[in-house]
Coordinates of C-alpha atoms and ligand atoms in Angstrom, one line a residue:
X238 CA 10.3 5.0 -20.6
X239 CA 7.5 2.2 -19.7
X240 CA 6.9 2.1 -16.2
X241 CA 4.8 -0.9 -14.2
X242 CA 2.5 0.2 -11.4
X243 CA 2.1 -2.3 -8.6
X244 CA -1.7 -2.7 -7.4
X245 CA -2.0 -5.8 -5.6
X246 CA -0.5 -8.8 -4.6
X247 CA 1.9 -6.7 -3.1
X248 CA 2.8 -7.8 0.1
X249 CA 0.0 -10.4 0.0
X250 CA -1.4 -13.5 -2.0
X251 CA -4.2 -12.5 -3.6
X252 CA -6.0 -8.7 -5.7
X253 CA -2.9 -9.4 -8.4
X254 CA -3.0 -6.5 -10.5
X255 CA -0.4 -4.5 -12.5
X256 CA -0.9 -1.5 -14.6
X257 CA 1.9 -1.6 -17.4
X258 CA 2.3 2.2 -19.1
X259 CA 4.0 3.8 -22.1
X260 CA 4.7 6.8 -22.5
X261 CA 3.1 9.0 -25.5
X262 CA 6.0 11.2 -25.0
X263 CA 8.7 8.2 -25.6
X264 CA 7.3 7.3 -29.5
X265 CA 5.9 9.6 -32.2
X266 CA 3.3 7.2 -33.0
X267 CA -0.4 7.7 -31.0
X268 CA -1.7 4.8 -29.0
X269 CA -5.2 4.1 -26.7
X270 CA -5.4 6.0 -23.7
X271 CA -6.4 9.4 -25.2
X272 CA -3.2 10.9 -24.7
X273 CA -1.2 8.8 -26.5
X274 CA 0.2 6.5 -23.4
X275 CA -0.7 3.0 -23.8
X276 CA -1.5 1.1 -20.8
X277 CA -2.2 -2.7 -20.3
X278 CA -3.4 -4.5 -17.0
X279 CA -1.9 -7.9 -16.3
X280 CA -4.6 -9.4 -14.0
X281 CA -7.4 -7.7 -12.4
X282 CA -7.9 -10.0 -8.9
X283 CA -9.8 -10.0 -6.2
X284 CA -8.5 -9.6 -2.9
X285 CA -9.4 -12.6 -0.7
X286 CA -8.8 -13.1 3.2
X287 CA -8.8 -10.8 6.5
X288 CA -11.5 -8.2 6.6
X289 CA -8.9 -5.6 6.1
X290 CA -8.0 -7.5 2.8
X291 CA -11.2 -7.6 1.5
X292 CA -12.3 -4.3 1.8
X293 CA -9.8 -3.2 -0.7
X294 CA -11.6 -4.5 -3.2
X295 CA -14.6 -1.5 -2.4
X296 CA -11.7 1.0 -2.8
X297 CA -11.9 3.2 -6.0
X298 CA -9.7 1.8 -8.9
X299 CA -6.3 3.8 -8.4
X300 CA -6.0 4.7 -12.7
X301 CA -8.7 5.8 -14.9
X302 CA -11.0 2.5 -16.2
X303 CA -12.3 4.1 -19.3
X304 CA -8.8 4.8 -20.0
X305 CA -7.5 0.9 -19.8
X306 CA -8.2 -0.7 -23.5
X307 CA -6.8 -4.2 -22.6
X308 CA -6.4 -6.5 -19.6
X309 CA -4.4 -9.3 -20.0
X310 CA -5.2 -12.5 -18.1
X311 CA -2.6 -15.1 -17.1
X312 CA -5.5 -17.7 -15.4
X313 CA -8.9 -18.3 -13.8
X314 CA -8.2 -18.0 -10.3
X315 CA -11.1 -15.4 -8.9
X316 CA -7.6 -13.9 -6.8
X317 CA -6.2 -13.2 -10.4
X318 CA -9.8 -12.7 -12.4
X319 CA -12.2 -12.0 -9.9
X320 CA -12.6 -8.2 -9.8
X321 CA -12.9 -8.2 -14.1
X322 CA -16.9 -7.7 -13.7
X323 CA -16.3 -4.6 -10.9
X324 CA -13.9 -3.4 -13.4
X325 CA -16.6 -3.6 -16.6
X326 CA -19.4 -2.1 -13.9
X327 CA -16.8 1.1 -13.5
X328 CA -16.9 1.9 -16.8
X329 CA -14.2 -0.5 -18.7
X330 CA -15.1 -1.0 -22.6
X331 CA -11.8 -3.2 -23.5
X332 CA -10.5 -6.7 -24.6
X333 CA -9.5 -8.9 -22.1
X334 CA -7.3 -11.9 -23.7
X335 CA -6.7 -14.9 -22.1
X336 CA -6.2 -18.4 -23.4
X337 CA -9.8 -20.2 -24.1
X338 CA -9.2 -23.0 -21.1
X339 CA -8.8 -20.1 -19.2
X340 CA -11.8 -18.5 -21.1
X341 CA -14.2 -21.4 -20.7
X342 CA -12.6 -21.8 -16.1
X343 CA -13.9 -17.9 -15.8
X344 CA -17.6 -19.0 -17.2
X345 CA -17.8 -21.3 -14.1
X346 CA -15.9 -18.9 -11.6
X347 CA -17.1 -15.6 -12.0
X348 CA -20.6 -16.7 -12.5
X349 CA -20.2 -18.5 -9.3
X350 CA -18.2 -15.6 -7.8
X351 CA -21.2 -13.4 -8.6
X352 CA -23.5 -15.5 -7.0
X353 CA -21.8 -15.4 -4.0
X354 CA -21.8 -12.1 -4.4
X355 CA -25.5 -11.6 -4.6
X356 CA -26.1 -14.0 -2.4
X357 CA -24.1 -12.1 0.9
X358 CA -25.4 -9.0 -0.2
X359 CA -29.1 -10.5 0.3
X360 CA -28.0 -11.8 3.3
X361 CA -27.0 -8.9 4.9
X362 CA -30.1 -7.3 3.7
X363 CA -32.3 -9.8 5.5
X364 CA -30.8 -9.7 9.0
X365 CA -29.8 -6.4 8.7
X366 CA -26.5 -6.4 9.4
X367 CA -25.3 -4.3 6.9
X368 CA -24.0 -0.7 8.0
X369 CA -24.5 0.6 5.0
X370 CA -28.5 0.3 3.5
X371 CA -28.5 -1.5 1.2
X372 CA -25.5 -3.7 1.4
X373 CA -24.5 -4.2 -2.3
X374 CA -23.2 -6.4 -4.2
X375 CA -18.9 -5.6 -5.4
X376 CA -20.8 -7.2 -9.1
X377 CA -23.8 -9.1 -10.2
X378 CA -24.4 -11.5 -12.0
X379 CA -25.4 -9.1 -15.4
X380 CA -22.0 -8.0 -14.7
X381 CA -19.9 -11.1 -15.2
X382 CA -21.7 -11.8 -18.0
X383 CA -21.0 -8.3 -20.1
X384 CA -17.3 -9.6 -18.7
X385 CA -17.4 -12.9 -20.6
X386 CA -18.3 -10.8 -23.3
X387 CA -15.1 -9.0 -23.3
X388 CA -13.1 -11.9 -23.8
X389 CA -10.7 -12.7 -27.1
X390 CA -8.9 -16.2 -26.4
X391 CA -5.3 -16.5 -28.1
X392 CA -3.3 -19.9 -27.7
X393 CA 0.1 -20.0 -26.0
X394 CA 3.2 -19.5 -28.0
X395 CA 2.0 -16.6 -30.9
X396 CA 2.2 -12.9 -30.3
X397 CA -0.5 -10.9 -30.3
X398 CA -0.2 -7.0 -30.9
X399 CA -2.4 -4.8 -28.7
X400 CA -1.8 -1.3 -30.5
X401 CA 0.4 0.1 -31.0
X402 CA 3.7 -0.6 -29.2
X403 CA 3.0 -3.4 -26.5
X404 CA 2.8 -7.0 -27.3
X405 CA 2.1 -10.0 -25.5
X406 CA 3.0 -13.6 -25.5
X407 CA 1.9 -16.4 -23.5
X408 CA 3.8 -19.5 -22.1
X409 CA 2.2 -22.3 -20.2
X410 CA 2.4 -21.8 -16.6
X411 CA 1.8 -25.2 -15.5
X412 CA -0.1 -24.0 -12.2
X413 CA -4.0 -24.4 -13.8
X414 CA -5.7 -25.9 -17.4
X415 CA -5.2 -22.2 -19.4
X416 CA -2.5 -21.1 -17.0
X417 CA 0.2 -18.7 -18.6
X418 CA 3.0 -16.9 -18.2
X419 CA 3.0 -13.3 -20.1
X420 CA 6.0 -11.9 -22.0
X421 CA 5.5 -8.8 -23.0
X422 CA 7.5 -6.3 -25.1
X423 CA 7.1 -2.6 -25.4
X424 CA 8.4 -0.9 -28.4
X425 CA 9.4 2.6 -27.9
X426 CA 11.5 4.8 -30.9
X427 CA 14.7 4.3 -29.0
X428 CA 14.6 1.3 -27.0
X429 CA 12.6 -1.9 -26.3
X430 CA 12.1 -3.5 -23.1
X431 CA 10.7 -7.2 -22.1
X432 CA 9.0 -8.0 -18.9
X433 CA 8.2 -11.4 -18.2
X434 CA 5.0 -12.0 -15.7
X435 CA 5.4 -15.5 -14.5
X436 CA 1.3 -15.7 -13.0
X437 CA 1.1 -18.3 -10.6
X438 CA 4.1 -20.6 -11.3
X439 CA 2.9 -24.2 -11.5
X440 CA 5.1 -27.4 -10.7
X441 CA 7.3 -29.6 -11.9
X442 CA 6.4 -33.4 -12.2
X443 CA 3.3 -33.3 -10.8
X444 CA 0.0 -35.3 -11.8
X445 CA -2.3 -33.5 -14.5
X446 CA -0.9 -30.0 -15.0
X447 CA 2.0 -30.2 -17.4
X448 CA 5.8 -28.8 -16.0
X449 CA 5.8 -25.2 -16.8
X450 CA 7.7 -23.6 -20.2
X451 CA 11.1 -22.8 -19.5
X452 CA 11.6 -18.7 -19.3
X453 CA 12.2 -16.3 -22.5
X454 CA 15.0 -14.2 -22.1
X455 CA 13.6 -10.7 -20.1
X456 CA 14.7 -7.4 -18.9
X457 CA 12.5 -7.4 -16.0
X458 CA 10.5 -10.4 -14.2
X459 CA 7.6 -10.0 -12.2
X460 CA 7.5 -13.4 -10.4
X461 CA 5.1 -14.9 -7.6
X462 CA 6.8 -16.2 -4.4
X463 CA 3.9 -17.6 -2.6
X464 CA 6.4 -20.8 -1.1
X465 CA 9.2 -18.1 -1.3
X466 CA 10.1 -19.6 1.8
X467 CA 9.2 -23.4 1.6
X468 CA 9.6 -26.9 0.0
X469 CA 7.2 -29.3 -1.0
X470 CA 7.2 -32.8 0.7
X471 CA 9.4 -35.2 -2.1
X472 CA 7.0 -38.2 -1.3
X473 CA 5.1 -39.0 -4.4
X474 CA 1.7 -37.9 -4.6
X475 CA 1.0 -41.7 -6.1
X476 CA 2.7 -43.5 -3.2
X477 CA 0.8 -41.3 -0.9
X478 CA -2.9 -42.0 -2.2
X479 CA -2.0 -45.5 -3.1
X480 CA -1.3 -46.3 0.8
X481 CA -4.6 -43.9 1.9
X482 CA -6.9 -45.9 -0.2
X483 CA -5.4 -49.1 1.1
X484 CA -5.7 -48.3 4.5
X485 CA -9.3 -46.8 3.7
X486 CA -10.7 -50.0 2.2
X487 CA -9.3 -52.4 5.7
X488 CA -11.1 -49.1 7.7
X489 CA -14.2 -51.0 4.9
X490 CA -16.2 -47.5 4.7
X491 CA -15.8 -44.6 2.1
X492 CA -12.7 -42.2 1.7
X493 CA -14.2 -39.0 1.7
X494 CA -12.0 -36.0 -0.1
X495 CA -12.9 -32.5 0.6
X496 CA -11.2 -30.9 -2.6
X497 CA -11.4 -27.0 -4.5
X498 CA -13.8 -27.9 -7.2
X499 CA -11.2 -26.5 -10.3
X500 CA -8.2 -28.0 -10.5
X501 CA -7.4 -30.2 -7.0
X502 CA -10.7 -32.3 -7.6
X503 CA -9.3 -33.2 -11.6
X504 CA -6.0 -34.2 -9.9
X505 CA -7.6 -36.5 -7.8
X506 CA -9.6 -38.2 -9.9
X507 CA -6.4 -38.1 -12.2
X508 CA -4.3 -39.7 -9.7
X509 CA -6.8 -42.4 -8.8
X510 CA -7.7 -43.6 -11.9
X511 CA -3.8 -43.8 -13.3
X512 CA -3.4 -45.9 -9.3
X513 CA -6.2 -48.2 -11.0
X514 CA -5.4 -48.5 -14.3
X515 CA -1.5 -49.7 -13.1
X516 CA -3.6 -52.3 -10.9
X517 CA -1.9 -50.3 -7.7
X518 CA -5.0 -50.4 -6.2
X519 CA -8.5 -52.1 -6.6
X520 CA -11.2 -50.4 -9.0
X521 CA -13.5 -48.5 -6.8
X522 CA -16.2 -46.2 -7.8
X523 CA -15.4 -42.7 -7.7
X524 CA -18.5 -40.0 -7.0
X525 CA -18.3 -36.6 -8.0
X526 CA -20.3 -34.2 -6.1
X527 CA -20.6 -30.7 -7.0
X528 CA -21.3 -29.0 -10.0
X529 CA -18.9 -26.6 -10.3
X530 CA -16.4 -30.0 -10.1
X531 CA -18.5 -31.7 -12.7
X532 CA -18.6 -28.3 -15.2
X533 CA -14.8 -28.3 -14.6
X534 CA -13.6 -31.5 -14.9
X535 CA -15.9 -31.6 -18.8
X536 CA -14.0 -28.5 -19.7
X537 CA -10.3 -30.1 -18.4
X538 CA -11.4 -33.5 -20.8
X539 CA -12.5 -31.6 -23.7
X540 CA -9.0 -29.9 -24.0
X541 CA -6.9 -31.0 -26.7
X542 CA -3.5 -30.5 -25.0
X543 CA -4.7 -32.4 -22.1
X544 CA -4.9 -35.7 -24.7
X545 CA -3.8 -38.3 -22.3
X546 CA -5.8 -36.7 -19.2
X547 CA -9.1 -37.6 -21.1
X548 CA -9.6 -41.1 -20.9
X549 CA -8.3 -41.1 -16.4
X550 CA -11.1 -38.1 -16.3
X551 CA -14.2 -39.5 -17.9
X552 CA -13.6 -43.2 -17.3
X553 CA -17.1 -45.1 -16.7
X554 CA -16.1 -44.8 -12.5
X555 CA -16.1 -41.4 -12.5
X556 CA -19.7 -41.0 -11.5
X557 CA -21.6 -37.0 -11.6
X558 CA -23.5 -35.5 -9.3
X559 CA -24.9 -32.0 -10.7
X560 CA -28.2 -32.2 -9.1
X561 CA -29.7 -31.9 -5.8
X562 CA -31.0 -35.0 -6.0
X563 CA -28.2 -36.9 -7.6
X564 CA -26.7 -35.7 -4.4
X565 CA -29.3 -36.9 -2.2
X566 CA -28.9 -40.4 -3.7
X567 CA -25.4 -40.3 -1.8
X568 CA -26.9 -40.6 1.4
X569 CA -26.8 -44.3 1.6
X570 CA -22.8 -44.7 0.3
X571 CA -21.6 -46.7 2.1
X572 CA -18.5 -47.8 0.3
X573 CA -16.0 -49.2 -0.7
X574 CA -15.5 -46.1 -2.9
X575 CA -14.4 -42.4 -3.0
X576 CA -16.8 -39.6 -2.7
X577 CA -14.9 -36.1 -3.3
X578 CA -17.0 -33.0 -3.1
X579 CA -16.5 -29.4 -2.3
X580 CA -15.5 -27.3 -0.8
X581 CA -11.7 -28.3 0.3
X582 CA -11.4 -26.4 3.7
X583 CA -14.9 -27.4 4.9
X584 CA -16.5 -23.8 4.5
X585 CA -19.3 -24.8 3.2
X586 CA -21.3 -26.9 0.3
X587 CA -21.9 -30.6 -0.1
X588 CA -19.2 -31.9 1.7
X589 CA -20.8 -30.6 4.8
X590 CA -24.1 -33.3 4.5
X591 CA -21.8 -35.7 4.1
X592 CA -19.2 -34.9 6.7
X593 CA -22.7 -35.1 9.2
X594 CA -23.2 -38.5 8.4
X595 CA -19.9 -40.3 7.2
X596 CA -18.0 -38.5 10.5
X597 CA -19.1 -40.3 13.5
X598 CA -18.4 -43.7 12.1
X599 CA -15.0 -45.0 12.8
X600 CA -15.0 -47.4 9.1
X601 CA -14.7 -43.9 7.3
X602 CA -11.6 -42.1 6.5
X603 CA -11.8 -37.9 5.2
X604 CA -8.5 -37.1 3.3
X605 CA -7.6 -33.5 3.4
X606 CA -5.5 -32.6 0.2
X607 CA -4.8 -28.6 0.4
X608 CA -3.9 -25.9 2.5
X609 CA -6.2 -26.1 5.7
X610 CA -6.7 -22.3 6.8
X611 CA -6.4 -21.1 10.8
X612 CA -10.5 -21.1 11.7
X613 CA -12.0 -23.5 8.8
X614 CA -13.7 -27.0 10.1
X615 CA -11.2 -28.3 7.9
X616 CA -7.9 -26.8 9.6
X617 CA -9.8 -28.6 13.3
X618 CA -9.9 -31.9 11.8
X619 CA -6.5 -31.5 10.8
X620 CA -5.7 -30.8 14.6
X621 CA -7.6 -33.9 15.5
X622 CA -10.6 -32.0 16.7
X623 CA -13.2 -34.9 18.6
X624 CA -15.6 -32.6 17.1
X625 CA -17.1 -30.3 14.6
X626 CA -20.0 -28.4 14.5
X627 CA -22.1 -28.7 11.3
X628 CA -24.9 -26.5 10.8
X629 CA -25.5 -25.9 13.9
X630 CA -24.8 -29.8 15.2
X631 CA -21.6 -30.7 17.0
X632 CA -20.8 -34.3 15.2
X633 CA -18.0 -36.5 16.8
X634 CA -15.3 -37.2 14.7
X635 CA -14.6 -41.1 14.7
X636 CA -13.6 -41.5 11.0
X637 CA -9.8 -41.6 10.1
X638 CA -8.2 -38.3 9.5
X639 CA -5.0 -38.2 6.6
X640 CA -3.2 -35.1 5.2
X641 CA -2.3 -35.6 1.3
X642 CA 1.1 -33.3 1.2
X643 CA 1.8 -31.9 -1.6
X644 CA -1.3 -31.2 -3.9
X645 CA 0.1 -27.5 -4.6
X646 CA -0.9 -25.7 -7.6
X647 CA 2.6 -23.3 -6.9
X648 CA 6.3 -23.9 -6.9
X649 CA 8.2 -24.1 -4.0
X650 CA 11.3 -22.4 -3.4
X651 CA 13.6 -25.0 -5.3
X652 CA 11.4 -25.1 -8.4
X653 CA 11.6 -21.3 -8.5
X654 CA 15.2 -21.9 -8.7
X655 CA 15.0 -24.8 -11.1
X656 CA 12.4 -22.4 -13.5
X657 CA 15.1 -19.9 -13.8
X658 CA 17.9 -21.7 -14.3
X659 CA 16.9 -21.9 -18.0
X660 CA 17.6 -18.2 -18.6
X661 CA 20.8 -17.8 -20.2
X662 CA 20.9 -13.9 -18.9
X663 CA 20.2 -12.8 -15.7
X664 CA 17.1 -10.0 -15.9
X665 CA 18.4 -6.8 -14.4
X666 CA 15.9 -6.8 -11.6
X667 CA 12.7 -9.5 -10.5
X668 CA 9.7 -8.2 -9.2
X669 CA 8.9 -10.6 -6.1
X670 CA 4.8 -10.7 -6.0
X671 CA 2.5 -12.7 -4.7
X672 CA 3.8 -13.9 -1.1
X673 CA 3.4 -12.6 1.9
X674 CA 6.4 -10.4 3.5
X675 CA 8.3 -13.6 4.8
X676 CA 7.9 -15.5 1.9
X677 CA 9.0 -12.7 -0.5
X678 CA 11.9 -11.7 1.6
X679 CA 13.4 -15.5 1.5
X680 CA 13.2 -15.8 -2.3
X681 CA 14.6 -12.5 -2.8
X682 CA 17.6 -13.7 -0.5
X683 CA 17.8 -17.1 -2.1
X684 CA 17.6 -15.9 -5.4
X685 CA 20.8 -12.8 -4.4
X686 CA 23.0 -16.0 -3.1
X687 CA 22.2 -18.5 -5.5
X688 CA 21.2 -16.9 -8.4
X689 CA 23.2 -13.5 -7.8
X690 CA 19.6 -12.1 -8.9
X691 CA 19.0 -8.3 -8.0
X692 CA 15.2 -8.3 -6.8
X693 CA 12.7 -5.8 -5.4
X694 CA 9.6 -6.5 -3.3
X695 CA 7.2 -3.9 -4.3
X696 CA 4.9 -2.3 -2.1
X697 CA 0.8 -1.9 -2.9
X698 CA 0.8 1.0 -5.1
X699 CA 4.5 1.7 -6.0
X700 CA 5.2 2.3 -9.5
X701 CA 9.2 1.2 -11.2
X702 CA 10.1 2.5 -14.1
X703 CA 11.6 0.2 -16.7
Ligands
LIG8 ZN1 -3.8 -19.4 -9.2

C-alpha cells in the first residue's frame, strides 16, 4: 500500500513538500530506495514568513536524502522550489523533472534565492548578530547551480516512468509560465492507485496565464486552498487598469507599479499593451526596471505556448532596464508613462529610489497590484500612510494611491469548485494543502456541502496511507 507523507504546506502557505512511498513489500519487482520502496517527492519548498516559519527550513530533512531518487516539480515558486539546493547540499544525487519554463523560472529564482542567501549570511557576519559563529548560509550559490544540474524537463501531457512502478504526468496549472499539475500512478501487483497534486491552482479567465486543464480522474487529490475561504473581485482586470491609467495621465505624472518580478510584472505589461493595442487607452512608454523582471519576461516571450503573449511582451514600448545605470537614467521620468519595478510589497530593490523621488509629488499615482503584507511599506501606503520611511528618510506621500484587485496567481473558492466539477467521479478523499487553518477548514466544508467531497486537512508530518 503507497502511503503520502505530509512535510509542509501543512497548515500554512509555503515549505510544500510531500514524500510519496511504495512499498517493496507490495510488488515483487525491486525499485530505488535500497530496499526496494520507491519514493518520489512532489516539491521541495521553502518555508517563507514568521520567524517560527522560517526556521523550519534549518530543521533536519524528516526521510533519508540519499535515499530520494526523484523530486518532481509542479513550478518555480522558491515556496515550492526553493529548498532543492539544501536538499542537493545534504546529500541528494537524483533527477528532478519539471517542465522546461519551469526549468529555465528556477535559473532566475534560485540563483537569486541563493544570493540572498549569501548575502544575509554576510550580513549577519559583519554586525555580528548572528548567535551562532558563523551564521551560514541554508545554500550557496555552488549549490543552486549543482541543482540546475539535476534537472530533466518533460512537456505537459506525456507520462514519464520513474522506475519502476510510479509514473507521473503533468497538466497545466494555469497559476505560472511551466505551472503543472501532477498525476501520478503507482503500480503495485494487486492494485493501482492515482493521486492528483493540483500545485498552486491558477485561474480562470485571467490575462496571460492560460485557464487551467480540467482534472483526470483520481483516487486521491492533494489540492491547495490558499483562498479556501475567499472570492476574487468580478471587476475586470482591463476595466480596472484602463480607468487607473486614465486617471494617472489627468494626475500628468508617471504611474508607478510596484510588481513581483516573475509572473505579476508580465501581466501587467500584458494587460497594458492589449488596453493600447484596442486603442482603450493612449500609447505610453512602459519602463521595465529590474533584472530579474527583464530575464523573466525574455523567458515568458520565448515560449512557444505562449504564441499570442509574444508580440504585447516585447512590443517596441516595453523599454529594459538590466543595469545600474539604465536605472539611473530613470531618475528624470517624468511621464506620461509607466515605470514598474520590483519588488511588489515595497521590501526592498528599485522601486524604493523611485518611491523617494516620485512620492512626494501629488501629479504621481503608485498602483499596488498584490497582496500587501501586515508590516511592508507597501501594506502603509495601502492604509493611506502620510508617510514612509525609505532608507532611513521619512518621504511624504502626496502621489495617488490605487489597489489593482484581483492580480492573483490562485483560485478562489468558486474556481476550486468550478476545477472540479470536470471530474466525472468523486476522489475518495482530497488532501486540503496549502492554506492556512481557516482557509482549509472552509474549502473542506464547501467542498462536503456542495461537492459531497470527503477531505482531510493534514497536519506537518502526518503520513495517509492510500
Ligand atoms: Zn506558486
Amino acid at each position: 500500500m503507497p502511503d503520502i507523507a505530509f512535510h509542509g504546506a501543512a497548515g500554512t502557505v509555503t515549505g510544500s513538500r510531500y514524500l510519496v512511498t511504495s512499498r517493496a513489500s507490495a510488488s515483487a519487482g525491486r525499485g530505488h530506495g535500497g530496499n526496494g520502496d520507491e519514493r518520489v517527492l512532489v516539491d521541495c519548498g521553502m518555508f517563507q514568513g514568521s520567524k517560527e516559519l522560517r526556521q523550519r527550513n534549518w530543521e533536519p530533512a524528516p526521510f533519508d536524502v540519499a535515499q530520494i531518487p526523484f523530486v518532481v516539480l509542479t513550478h518555480a515558486h522558491i515556496d515550492h522550489s526553493g529548498m532543492l539546493p539544501r536538499l542537493v547540499r545534504q546529500g541528494f544525487k537524483g533527477a528532478i523533472i519539471s517542465t522546461l519554463a519551469t526549468f529555465e523560472l528556477c535559473r532566475l529564482l534560485l540563483m537569486d534565492a541563493a544570493k540572498i542567501q549569501e548575502e544575509d549570511a554576510a550580513f549577519l557576519n559583519r554586525k555580528g548578530l548572528s548567535k551562532h559563529a558563523p551564521a551560514l548560509p541554508l545554500f550557496d550559490a555552488r549549490d543552486a547551480e549543482r541543482t540546475l544540474e539535476r534537472f530533466t524537463t518533460r512537456p505537459y501531457d506525456e507520462w514519464t516512468d520513474l522506475p519502476e512502478r510510479i509514473s507521473v504526468r503533468f497538466g497545466n496549472a494555469g497559476h505560472l509560465l511551466g505551472s503543472a499539475t501532477v498525476e501520478m500512478r503507482i503500480q503495485e501487483t494487486d492494485r493501482r492507485t492515482t493521486v492528483l497534486f493540483s500545485g498552486d491552482l491558477g485561474r480562470f479567465g485571467v490575462p496571460l496565464n492560460p485557464d487551467p486543464d480540467p482534472p483526470p480522474a483520481a483516487d486521491y487529490i492533494v489540492l491547495e486552498s490558499t483562498y479556501g475561504d475567499r472570492r476574487h473581485p468580478v471587476e475586470s482586470l482591463y476595466d480596472q487598469m484602463q480607468a487607473l491609467v486614465l486617471q494617472s495621465m489627468k494626475r500628468g505624472g508617471v504611474l508607478v507599479i510596484p510588481a513581483f518580478a516573475v509572473g505579476r510584472a508580465q501581466q501587467l505589461i500584458y494587460v497594458l499593451n492589449t488596453l493600447m493595442r484596442q486603442k482603450r487607452i493612449p500609447d505610453l512608454p512602459i519602463h521595465l526596471d529590474s533584472p530579474m523582471a527583464v530575464h523573466a519576461t525574455r523567458i515568458y516571450a520565448a515560449h512557444p505556448d505562449e504564441q499570442e503573449a509574444r508580440g504585447e511582451l516585447t512590443a517596441r514600448n516595453v523599454i529594459s532596464h538590466s543595469t545600474v545605470e539604465e536605472s539611473k537614467a530613470l531618475n528624470s521620468f517624468a511621464g506620461p508613462g509607466i515605470l514598474i519595478s520590483s519588488s511588489g510589497m515595497l521590501t526592498g530593490g528599485r522601486i524604493l529610489h523611485h518611491l523617494k523621488r516620485l512620492l512626494p509629488d501629488a501629479r504621481n499615482t503608485v498602483a499596488l497590484a498584490g497582496y500587501q503584507a501586515a508590516g511592508t511599506r507597501g501594506r502603509d501606503l495601502q492604509d493611506h500612510a502620510a508617510t514612509i520611511r525609505i532608507h532611513g528618510e521619512e518621504v511624504p506621500v502626496r502621489a495617488a494611491v490605487a489597489d489593482l484587485c484581483g492580480f492573483s496567481g490562485h483560485a478562489d473558492t468558486d474556481e476550486i469548485v468550478r476545477w472540479l466539477d470536470a471530474l466525472k467521479q468523486p476522489p475518495k478523499t482530497i488532501f486540503l494543502t496549502h492554506g492556512e487553518p481557516e482557509a482549509a477548514a472552509a474549502l473542506a466544508t464547501t467542498l462536503q456541502q456542495r461537492k459531497g467531497i470527503a477531505t482531510r486537512i493534514p497536519r506537518l508530518g502526518e503520513v495517509a496511507n492510500l
